[in-house]
mmCIF file of C-alpha atoms in Angstrom:
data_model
loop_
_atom_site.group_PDB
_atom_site.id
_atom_site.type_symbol
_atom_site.label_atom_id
_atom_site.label_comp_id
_atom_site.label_asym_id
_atom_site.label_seq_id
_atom_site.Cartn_x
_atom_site.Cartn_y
_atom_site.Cartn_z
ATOM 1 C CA UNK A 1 -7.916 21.957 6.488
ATOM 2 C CA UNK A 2 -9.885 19.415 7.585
ATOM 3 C CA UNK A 3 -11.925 20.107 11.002
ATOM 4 C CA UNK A 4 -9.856 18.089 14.107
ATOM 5 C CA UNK A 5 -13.745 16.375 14.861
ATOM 6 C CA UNK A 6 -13.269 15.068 11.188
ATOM 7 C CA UNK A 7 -9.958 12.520 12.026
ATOM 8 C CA UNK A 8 -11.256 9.122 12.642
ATOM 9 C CA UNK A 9 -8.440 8.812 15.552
ATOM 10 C CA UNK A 10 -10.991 11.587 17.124
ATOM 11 C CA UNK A 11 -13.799 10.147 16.692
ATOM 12 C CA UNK A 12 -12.506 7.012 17.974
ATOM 13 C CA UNK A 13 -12.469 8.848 21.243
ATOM 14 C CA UNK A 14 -16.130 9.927 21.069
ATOM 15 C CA UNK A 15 -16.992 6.501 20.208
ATOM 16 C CA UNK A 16 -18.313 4.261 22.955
ATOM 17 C CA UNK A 17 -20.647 1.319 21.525
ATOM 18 C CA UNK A 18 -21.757 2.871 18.220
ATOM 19 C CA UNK A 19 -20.312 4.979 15.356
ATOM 20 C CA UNK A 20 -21.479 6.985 13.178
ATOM 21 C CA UNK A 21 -23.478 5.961 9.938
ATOM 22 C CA UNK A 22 -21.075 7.008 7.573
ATOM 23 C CA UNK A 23 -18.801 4.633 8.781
ATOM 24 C CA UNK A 24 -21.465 1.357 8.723
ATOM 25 C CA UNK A 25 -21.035 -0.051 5.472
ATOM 26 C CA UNK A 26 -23.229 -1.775 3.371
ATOM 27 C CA UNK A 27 -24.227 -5.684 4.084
ATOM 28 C CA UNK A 28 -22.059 -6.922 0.825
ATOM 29 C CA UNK A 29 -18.821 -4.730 2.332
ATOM 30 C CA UNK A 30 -19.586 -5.609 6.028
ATOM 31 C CA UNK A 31 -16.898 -7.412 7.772
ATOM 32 C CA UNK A 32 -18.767 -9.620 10.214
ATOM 33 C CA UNK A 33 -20.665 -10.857 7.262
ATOM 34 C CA UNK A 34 -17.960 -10.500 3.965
ATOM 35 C CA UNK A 35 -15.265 -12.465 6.458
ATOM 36 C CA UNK A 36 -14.362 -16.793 5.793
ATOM 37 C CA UNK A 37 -14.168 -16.569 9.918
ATOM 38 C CA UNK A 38 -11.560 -19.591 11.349
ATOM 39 C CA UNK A 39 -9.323 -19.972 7.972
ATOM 40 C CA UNK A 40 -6.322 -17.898 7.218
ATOM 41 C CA UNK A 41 -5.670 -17.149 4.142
ATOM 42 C CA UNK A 42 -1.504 -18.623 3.372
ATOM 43 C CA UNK A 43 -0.679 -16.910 0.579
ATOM 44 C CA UNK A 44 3.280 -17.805 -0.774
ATOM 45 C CA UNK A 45 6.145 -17.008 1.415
ATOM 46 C CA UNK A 46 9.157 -16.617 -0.801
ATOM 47 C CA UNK A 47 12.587 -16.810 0.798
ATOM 48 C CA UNK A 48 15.055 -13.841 -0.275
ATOM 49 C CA UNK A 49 18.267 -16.226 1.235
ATOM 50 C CA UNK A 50 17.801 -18.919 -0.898
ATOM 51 C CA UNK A 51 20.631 -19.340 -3.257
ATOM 52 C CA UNK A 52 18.639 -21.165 -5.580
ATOM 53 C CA UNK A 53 18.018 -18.200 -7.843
ATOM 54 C CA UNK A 54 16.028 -20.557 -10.607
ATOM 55 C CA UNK A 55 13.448 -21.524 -7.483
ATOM 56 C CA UNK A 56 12.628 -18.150 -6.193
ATOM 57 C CA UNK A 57 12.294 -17.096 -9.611
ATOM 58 C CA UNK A 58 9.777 -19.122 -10.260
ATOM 59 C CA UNK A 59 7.999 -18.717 -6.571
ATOM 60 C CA UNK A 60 7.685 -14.989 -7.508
ATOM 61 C CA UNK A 61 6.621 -15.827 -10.812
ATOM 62 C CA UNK A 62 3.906 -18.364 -9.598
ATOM 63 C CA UNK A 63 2.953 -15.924 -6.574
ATOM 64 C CA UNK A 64 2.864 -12.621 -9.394
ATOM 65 C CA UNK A 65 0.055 -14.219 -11.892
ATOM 66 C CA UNK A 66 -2.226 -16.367 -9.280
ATOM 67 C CA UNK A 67 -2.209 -14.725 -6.303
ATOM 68 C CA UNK A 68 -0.471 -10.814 -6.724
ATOM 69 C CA UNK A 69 0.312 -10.976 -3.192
ATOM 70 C CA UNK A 70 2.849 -12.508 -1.218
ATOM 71 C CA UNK A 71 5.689 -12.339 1.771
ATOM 72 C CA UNK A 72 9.069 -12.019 1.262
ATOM 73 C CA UNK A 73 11.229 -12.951 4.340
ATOM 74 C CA UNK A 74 15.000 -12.759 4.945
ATOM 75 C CA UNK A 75 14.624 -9.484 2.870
ATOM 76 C CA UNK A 76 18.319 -8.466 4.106
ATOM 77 C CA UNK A 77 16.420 -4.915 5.763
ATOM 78 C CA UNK A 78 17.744 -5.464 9.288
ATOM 79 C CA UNK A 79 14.613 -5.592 11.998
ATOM 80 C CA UNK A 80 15.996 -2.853 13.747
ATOM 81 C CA UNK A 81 15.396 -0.604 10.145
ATOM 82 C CA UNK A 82 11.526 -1.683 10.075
ATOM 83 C CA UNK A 83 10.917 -1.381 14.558
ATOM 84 C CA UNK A 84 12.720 2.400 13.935
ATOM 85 C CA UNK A 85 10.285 3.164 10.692
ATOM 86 C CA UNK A 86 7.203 1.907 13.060
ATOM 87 C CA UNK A 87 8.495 3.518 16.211
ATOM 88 C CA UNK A 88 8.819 7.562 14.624
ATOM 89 C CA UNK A 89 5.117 6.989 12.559
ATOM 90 C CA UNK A 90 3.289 5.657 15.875
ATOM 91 C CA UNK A 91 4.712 8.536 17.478
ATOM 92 C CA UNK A 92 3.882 10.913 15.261
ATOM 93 C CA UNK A 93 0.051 9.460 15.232
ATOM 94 C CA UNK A 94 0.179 9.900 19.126
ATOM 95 C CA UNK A 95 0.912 13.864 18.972
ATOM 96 C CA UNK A 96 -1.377 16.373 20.372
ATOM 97 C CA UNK A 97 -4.278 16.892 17.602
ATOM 98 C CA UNK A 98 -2.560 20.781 16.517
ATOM 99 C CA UNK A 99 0.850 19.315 16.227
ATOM 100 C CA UNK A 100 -0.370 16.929 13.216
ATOM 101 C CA UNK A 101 -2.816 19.383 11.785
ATOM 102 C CA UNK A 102 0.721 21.052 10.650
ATOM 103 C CA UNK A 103 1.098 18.581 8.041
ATOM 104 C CA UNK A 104 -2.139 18.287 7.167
ATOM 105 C CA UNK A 105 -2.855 17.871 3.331
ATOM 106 C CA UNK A 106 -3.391 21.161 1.420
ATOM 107 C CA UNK A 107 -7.063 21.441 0.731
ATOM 108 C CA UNK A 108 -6.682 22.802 -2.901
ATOM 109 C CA UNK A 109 -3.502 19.909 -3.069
ATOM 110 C CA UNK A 110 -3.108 17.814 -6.938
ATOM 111 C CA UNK A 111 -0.861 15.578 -4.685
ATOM 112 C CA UNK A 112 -1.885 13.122 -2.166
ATOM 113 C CA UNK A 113 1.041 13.859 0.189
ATOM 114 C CA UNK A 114 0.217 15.200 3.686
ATOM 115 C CA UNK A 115 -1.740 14.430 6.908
ATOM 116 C CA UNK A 116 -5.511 13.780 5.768
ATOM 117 C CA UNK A 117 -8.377 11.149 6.340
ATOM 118 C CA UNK A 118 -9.961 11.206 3.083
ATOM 119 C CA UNK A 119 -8.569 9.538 0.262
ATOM 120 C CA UNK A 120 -10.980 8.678 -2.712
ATOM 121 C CA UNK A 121 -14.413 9.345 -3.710
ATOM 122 C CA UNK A 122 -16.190 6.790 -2.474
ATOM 123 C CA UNK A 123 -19.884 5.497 -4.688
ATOM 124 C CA UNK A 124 -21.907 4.764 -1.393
ATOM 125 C CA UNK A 125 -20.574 8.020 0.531
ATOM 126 C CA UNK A 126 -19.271 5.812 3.549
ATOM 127 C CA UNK A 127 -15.479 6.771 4.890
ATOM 128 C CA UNK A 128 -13.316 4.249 5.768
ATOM 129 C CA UNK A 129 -12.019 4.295 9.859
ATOM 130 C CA UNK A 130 -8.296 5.294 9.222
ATOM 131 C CA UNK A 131 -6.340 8.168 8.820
ATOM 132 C CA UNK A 132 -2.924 8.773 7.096
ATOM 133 C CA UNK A 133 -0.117 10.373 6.344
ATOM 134 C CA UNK A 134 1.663 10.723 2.806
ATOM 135 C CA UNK A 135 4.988 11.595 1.364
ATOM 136 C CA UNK A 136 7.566 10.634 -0.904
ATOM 137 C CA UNK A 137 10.799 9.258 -0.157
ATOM 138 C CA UNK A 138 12.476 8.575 -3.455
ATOM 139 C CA UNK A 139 14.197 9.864 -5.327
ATOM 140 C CA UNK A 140 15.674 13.067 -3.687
ATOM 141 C CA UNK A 141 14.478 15.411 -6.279
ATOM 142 C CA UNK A 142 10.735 14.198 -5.572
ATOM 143 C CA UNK A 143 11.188 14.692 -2.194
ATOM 144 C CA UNK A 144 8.717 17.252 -0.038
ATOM 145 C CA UNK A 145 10.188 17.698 3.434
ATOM 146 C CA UNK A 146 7.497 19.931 4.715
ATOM 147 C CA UNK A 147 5.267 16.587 5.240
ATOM 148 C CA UNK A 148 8.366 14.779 7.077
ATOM 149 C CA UNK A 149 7.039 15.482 10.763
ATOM 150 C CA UNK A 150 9.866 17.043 12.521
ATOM 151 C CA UNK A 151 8.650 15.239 15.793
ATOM 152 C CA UNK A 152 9.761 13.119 16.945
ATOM 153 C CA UNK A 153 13.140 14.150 16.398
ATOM 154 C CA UNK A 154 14.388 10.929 14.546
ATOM 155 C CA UNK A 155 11.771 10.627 11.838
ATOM 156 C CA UNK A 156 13.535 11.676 9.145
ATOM 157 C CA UNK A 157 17.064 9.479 9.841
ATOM 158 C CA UNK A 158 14.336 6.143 10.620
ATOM 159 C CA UNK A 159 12.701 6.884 7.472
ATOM 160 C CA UNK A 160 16.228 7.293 5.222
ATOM 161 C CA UNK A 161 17.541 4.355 6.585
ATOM 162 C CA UNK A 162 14.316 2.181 5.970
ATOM 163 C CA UNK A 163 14.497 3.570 2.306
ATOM 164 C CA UNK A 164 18.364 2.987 2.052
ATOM 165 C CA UNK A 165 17.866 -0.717 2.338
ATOM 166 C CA UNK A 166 14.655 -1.090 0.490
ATOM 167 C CA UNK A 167 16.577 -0.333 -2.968
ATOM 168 C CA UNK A 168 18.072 -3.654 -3.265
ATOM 169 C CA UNK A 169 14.470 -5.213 -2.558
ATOM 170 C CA UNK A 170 12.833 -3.085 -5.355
ATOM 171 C CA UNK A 171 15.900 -3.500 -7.805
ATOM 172 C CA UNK A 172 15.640 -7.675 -7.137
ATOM 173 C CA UNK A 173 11.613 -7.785 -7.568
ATOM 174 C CA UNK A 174 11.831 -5.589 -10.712
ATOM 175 C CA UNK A 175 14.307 -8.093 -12.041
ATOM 176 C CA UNK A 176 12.347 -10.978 -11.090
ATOM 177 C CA UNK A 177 9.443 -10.327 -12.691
ATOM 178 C CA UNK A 178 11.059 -8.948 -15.896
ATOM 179 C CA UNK A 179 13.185 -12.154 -16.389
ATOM 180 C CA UNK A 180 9.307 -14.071 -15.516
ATOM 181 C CA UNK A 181 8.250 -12.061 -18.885
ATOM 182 C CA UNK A 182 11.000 -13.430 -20.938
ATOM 183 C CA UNK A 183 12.753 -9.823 -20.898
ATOM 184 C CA UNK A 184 15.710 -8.912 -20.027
ATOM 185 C CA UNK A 185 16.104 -8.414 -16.150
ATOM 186 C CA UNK A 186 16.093 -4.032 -16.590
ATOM 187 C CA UNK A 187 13.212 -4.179 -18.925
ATOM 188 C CA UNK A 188 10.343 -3.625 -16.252
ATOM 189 C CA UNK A 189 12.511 -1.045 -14.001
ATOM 190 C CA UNK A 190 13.219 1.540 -17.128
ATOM 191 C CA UNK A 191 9.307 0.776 -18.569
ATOM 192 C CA UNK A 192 8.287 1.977 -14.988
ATOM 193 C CA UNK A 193 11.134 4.973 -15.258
ATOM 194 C CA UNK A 194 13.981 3.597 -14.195
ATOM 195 C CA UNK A 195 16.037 5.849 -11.474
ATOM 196 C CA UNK A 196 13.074 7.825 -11.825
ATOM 197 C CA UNK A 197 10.206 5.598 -10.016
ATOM 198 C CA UNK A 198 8.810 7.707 -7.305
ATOM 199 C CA UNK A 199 9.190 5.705 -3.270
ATOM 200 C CA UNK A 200 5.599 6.900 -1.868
ATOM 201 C CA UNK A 201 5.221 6.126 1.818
ATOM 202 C CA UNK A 202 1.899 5.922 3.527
ATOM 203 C CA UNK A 203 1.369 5.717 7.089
ATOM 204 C CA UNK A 204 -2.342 3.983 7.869
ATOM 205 C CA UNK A 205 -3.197 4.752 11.370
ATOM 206 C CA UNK A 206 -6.482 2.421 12.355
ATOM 207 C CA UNK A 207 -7.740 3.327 15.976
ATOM 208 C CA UNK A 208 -10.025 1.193 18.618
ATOM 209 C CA UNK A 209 -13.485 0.562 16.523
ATOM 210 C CA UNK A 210 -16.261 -0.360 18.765
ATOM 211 C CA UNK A 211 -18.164 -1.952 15.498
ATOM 212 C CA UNK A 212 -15.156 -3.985 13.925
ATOM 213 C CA UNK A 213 -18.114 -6.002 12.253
ATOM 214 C CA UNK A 214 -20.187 -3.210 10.381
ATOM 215 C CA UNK A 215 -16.636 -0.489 9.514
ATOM 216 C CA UNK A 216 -13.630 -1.006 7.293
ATOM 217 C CA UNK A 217 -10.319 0.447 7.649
ATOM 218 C CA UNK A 218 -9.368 0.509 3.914
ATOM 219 C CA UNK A 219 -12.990 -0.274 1.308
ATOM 220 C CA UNK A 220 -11.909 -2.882 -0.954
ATOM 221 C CA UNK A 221 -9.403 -2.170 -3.971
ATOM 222 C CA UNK A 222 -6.131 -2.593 -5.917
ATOM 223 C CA UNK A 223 -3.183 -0.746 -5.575
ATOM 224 C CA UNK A 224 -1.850 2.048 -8.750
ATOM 225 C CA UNK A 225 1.660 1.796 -7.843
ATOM 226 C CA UNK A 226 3.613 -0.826 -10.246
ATOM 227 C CA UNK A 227 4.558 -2.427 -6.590
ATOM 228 C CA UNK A 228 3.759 -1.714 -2.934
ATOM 229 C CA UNK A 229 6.182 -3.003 -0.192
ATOM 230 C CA UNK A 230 4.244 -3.043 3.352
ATOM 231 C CA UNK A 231 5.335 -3.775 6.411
ATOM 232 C CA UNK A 232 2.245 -3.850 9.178
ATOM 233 C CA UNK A 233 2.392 -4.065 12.971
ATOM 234 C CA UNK A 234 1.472 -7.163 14.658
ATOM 235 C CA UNK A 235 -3.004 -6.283 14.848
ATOM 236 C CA UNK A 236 -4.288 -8.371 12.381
ATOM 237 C CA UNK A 237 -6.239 -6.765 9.788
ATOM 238 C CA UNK A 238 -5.310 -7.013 5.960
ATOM 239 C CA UNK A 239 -7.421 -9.327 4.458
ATOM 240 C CA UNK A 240 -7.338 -10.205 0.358
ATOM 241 C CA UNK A 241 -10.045 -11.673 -2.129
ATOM 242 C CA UNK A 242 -9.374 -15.074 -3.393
ATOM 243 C CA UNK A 243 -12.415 -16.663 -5.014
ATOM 244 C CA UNK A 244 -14.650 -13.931 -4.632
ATOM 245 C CA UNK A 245 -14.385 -14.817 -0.772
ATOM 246 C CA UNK A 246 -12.593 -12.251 1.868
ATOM 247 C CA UNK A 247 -9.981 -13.976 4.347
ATOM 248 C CA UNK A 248 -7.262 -12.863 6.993
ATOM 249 C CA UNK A 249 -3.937 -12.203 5.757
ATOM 250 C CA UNK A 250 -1.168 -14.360 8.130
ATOM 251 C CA UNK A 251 0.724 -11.762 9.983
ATOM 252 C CA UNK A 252 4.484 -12.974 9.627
ATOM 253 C CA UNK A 253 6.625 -10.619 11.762
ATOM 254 C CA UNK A 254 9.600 -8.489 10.181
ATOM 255 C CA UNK A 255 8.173 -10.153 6.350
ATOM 256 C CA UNK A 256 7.406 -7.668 3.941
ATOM 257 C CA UNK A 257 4.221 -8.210 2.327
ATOM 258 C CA UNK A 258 4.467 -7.394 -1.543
ATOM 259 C CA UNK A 259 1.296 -6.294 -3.701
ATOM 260 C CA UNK A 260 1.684 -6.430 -7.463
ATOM 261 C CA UNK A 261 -0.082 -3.139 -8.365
ATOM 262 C CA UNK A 262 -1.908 -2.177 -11.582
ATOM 263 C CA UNK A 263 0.652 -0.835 -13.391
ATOM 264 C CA UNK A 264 3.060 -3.830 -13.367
ATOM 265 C CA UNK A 265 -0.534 -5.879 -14.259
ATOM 266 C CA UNK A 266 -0.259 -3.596 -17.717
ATOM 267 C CA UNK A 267 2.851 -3.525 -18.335
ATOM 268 C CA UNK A 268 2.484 -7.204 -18.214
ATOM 269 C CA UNK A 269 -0.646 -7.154 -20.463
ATOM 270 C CA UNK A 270 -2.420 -9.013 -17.686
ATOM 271 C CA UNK A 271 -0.117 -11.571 -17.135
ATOM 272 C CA UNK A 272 0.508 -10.624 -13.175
ATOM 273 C CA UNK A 273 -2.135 -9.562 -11.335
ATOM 274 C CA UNK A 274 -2.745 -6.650 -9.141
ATOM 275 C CA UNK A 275 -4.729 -7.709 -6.109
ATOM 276 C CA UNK A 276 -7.936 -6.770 -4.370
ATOM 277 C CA UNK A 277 -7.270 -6.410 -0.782
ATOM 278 C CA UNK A 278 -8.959 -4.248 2.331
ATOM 279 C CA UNK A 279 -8.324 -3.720 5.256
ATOM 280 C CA UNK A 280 -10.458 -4.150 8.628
ATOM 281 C CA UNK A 281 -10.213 -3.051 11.937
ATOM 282 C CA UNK A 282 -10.106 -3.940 15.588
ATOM 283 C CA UNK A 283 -12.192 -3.326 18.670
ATOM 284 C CA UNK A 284 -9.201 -3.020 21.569
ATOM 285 C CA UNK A 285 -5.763 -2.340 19.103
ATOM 286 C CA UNK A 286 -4.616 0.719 17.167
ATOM 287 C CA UNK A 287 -3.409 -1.099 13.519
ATOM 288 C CA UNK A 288 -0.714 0.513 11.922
ATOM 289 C CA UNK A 289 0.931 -0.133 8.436
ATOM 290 C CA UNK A 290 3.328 1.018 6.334
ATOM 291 C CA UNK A 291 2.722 0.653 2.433
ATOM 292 C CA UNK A 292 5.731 2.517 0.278
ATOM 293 C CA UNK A 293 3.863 2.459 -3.451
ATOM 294 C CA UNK A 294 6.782 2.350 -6.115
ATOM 295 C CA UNK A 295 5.221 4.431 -9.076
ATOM 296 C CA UNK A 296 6.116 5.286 -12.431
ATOM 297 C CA UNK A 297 6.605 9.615 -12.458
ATOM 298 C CA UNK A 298 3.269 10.985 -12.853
ATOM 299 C CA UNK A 299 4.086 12.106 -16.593
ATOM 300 C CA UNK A 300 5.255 8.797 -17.502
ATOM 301 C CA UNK A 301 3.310 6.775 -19.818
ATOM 302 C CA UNK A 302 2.220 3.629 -18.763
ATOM 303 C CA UNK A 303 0.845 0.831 -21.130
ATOM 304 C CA UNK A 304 1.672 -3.038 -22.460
ATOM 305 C CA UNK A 305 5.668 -3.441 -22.577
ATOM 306 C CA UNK A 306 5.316 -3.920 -26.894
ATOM 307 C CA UNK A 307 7.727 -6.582 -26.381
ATOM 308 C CA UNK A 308 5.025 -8.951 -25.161
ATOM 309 C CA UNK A 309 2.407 -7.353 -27.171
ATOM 310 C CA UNK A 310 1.585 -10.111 -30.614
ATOM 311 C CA UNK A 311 -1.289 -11.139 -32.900
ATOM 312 C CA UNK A 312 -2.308 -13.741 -30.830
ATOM 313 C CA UNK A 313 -1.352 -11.286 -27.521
ATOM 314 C CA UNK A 314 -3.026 -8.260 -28.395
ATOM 315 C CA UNK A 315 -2.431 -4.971 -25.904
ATOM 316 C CA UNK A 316 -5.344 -5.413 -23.248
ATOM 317 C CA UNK A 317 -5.147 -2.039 -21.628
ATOM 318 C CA UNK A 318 -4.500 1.300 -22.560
ATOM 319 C CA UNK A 319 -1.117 3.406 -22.485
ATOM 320 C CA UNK A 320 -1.325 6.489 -20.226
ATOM 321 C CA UNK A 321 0.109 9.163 -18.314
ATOM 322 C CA UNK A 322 0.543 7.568 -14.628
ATOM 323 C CA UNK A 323 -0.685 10.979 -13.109
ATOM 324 C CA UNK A 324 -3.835 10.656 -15.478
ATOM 325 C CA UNK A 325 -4.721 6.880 -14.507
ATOM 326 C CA UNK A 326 -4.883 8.045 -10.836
ATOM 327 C CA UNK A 327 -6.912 10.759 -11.671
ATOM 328 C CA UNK A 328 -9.627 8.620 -13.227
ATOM 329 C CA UNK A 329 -9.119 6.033 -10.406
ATOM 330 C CA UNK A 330 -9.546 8.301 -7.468
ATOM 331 C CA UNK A 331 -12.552 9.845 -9.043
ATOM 332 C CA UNK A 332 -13.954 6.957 -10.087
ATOM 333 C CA UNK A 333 -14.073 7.540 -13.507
ATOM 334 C CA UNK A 334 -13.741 4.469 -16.272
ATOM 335 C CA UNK A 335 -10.220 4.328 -17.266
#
């Protein structure tokens, strides 16, 4: 178990003008520097009401292979679903220190799931100022309950309910972007293991940083999942590479921000594209967000669907256990 001085919501605390080295990155990762300051990035807004099915096809499409990142608004999840799902995980983030430690992340743990702060080996050493917690949510069988925190008392029925209407989300975005590969619309979903895709929530709790310039919440990188659905709270602080230049993500209330991750970029041979993204943090305002990764099982092989694998389209990544690609990727070792 991880020492309490060790969360980053601790050391917060401790933290009056200055924090500690291992939290100042480098100058080419630095915020205040890395930043295009005054310009937003608008990356596509796709509309889930329209009834023009042919048009949002295409938006998704568009948004999949030149951006990999987009909102999605009018999503049919009711407001009152997402302010429930944000309400239980700030709560739980604002427990006494002991009461979280209870769900921390088993030290000797293969899985990620659990309370922690440290995620991935990092090449400089630096940690990133956030800490989370993990657990699946789909399907039942995959489910862990002893990393569900029992306080407060609603968590589980907010979390349920979010999941409930998040199906129908998945289920239209897998069909989308199999129909945008010229498959047929279930291709993608049974490639990625059908009823079998794992729901993996993350909670990413960023407190007050006195040095929003020199520290990053989340280091730069692509998702693993095949998707992530997030849905942040209203501190500004995702921010995605476009050009080799870092911008602000526009905050759109109640929208659900969708990452193509890099296993839909292989199943696609390349043709969407997972996207680089971080996240910084704020001097005055705790960020929260709420990423659910929607993975292939971890003994599921992953690799170019062969449908869209020809001579003149030849299979630009290799097939491999899921659970084995995050291995390598968490480790840093070449895939």
């Amino acid at each position: 178990m991880q020492s309490e001085a060790e969360r980053v919501q601790d050391i917060a605390l401790m933290s009056k003008d200055s924090i500690p080295i291992d939290f100042i990155r480098s100058e080419h990762e630095q915020p205040g520097i890395t930043t295009v300051h005054g310009k937003v990035l608008e990356c596509p807004t796709i509309d889930f009401s329209n009834q023009d099915d042919e048009k949002i096809l295409n938006q998704i499409v568009e948004a999949s292979r030149n951006w990999g990142m987009y909102q999605i608004v009018n999503h049919d999840i009711p407001n009152e679903a997402i302010s429930k799902l944000q309400a239980v995980g700030k709560a739980f983030f604002e427990l006494p220190p002991e009461e979280k430690e209870v769900y921390a992340k088993p030290p000797d743990s293969k899985s990620v799931e659990g309370y922690g702060t440290k995620l991935q080996k990092e090449l400089e050493g630096k940690k990133g100022w956030v800490d989370h917690l993990f657990h699946r949510v789909w399907p039942p069988s995959a489910i862990n309950y002893q990393f569900w925190p029992k306080n407060p008392p609603s968590y589980r029925e907010a979390n349920e309910e979010y999941v409930k209407h998040l199906h129908n989300v998945v289920d239209k975005l897998f069909k989308l972007l199999s129909l945008g590969l010229g498959l047929e619309g279930q291709e993608l979903k049974k490639a990625a293991g059908g009823d079998d895709m794992v729901y993996l929530l993350k909670i990413n709790y960023y407190p007050p940083c006195p040095r929003p310039d020199l520290a990053l919440g989340v280091v730069a990188h692509t998702d693993m999942s095949a998707l992530t659905i997030l849905v942040p709270n209203d501190v500004q602080g995702l921010q995605a590479c476009r050009d080799g230049q870092w911008y602000d993500v526009r905050y759109i209330p109640n929208a659900l921000v969708i990452h193509i991750g890099d296993q839909m970029e292989i199943m696609s041979n390349g043709k969407y594209k997972s996207v680089l993204h971080r996240s910084t943090v704020t001097k005055e305002k705790t960020r929260l967000s709420w990423p659910v990764f929607i993975e292939p099982p971890q003994d599921r092989v992953v690799g170019p669907l062969p449908q869209l694998v020809k001579e003149d389209n030849p299979p630009k990544y290799k097939a491999k256990k899921f659970g084995d690609y995050c291995y390598c990727k968490l480790n840093k070792i070449p895939q």
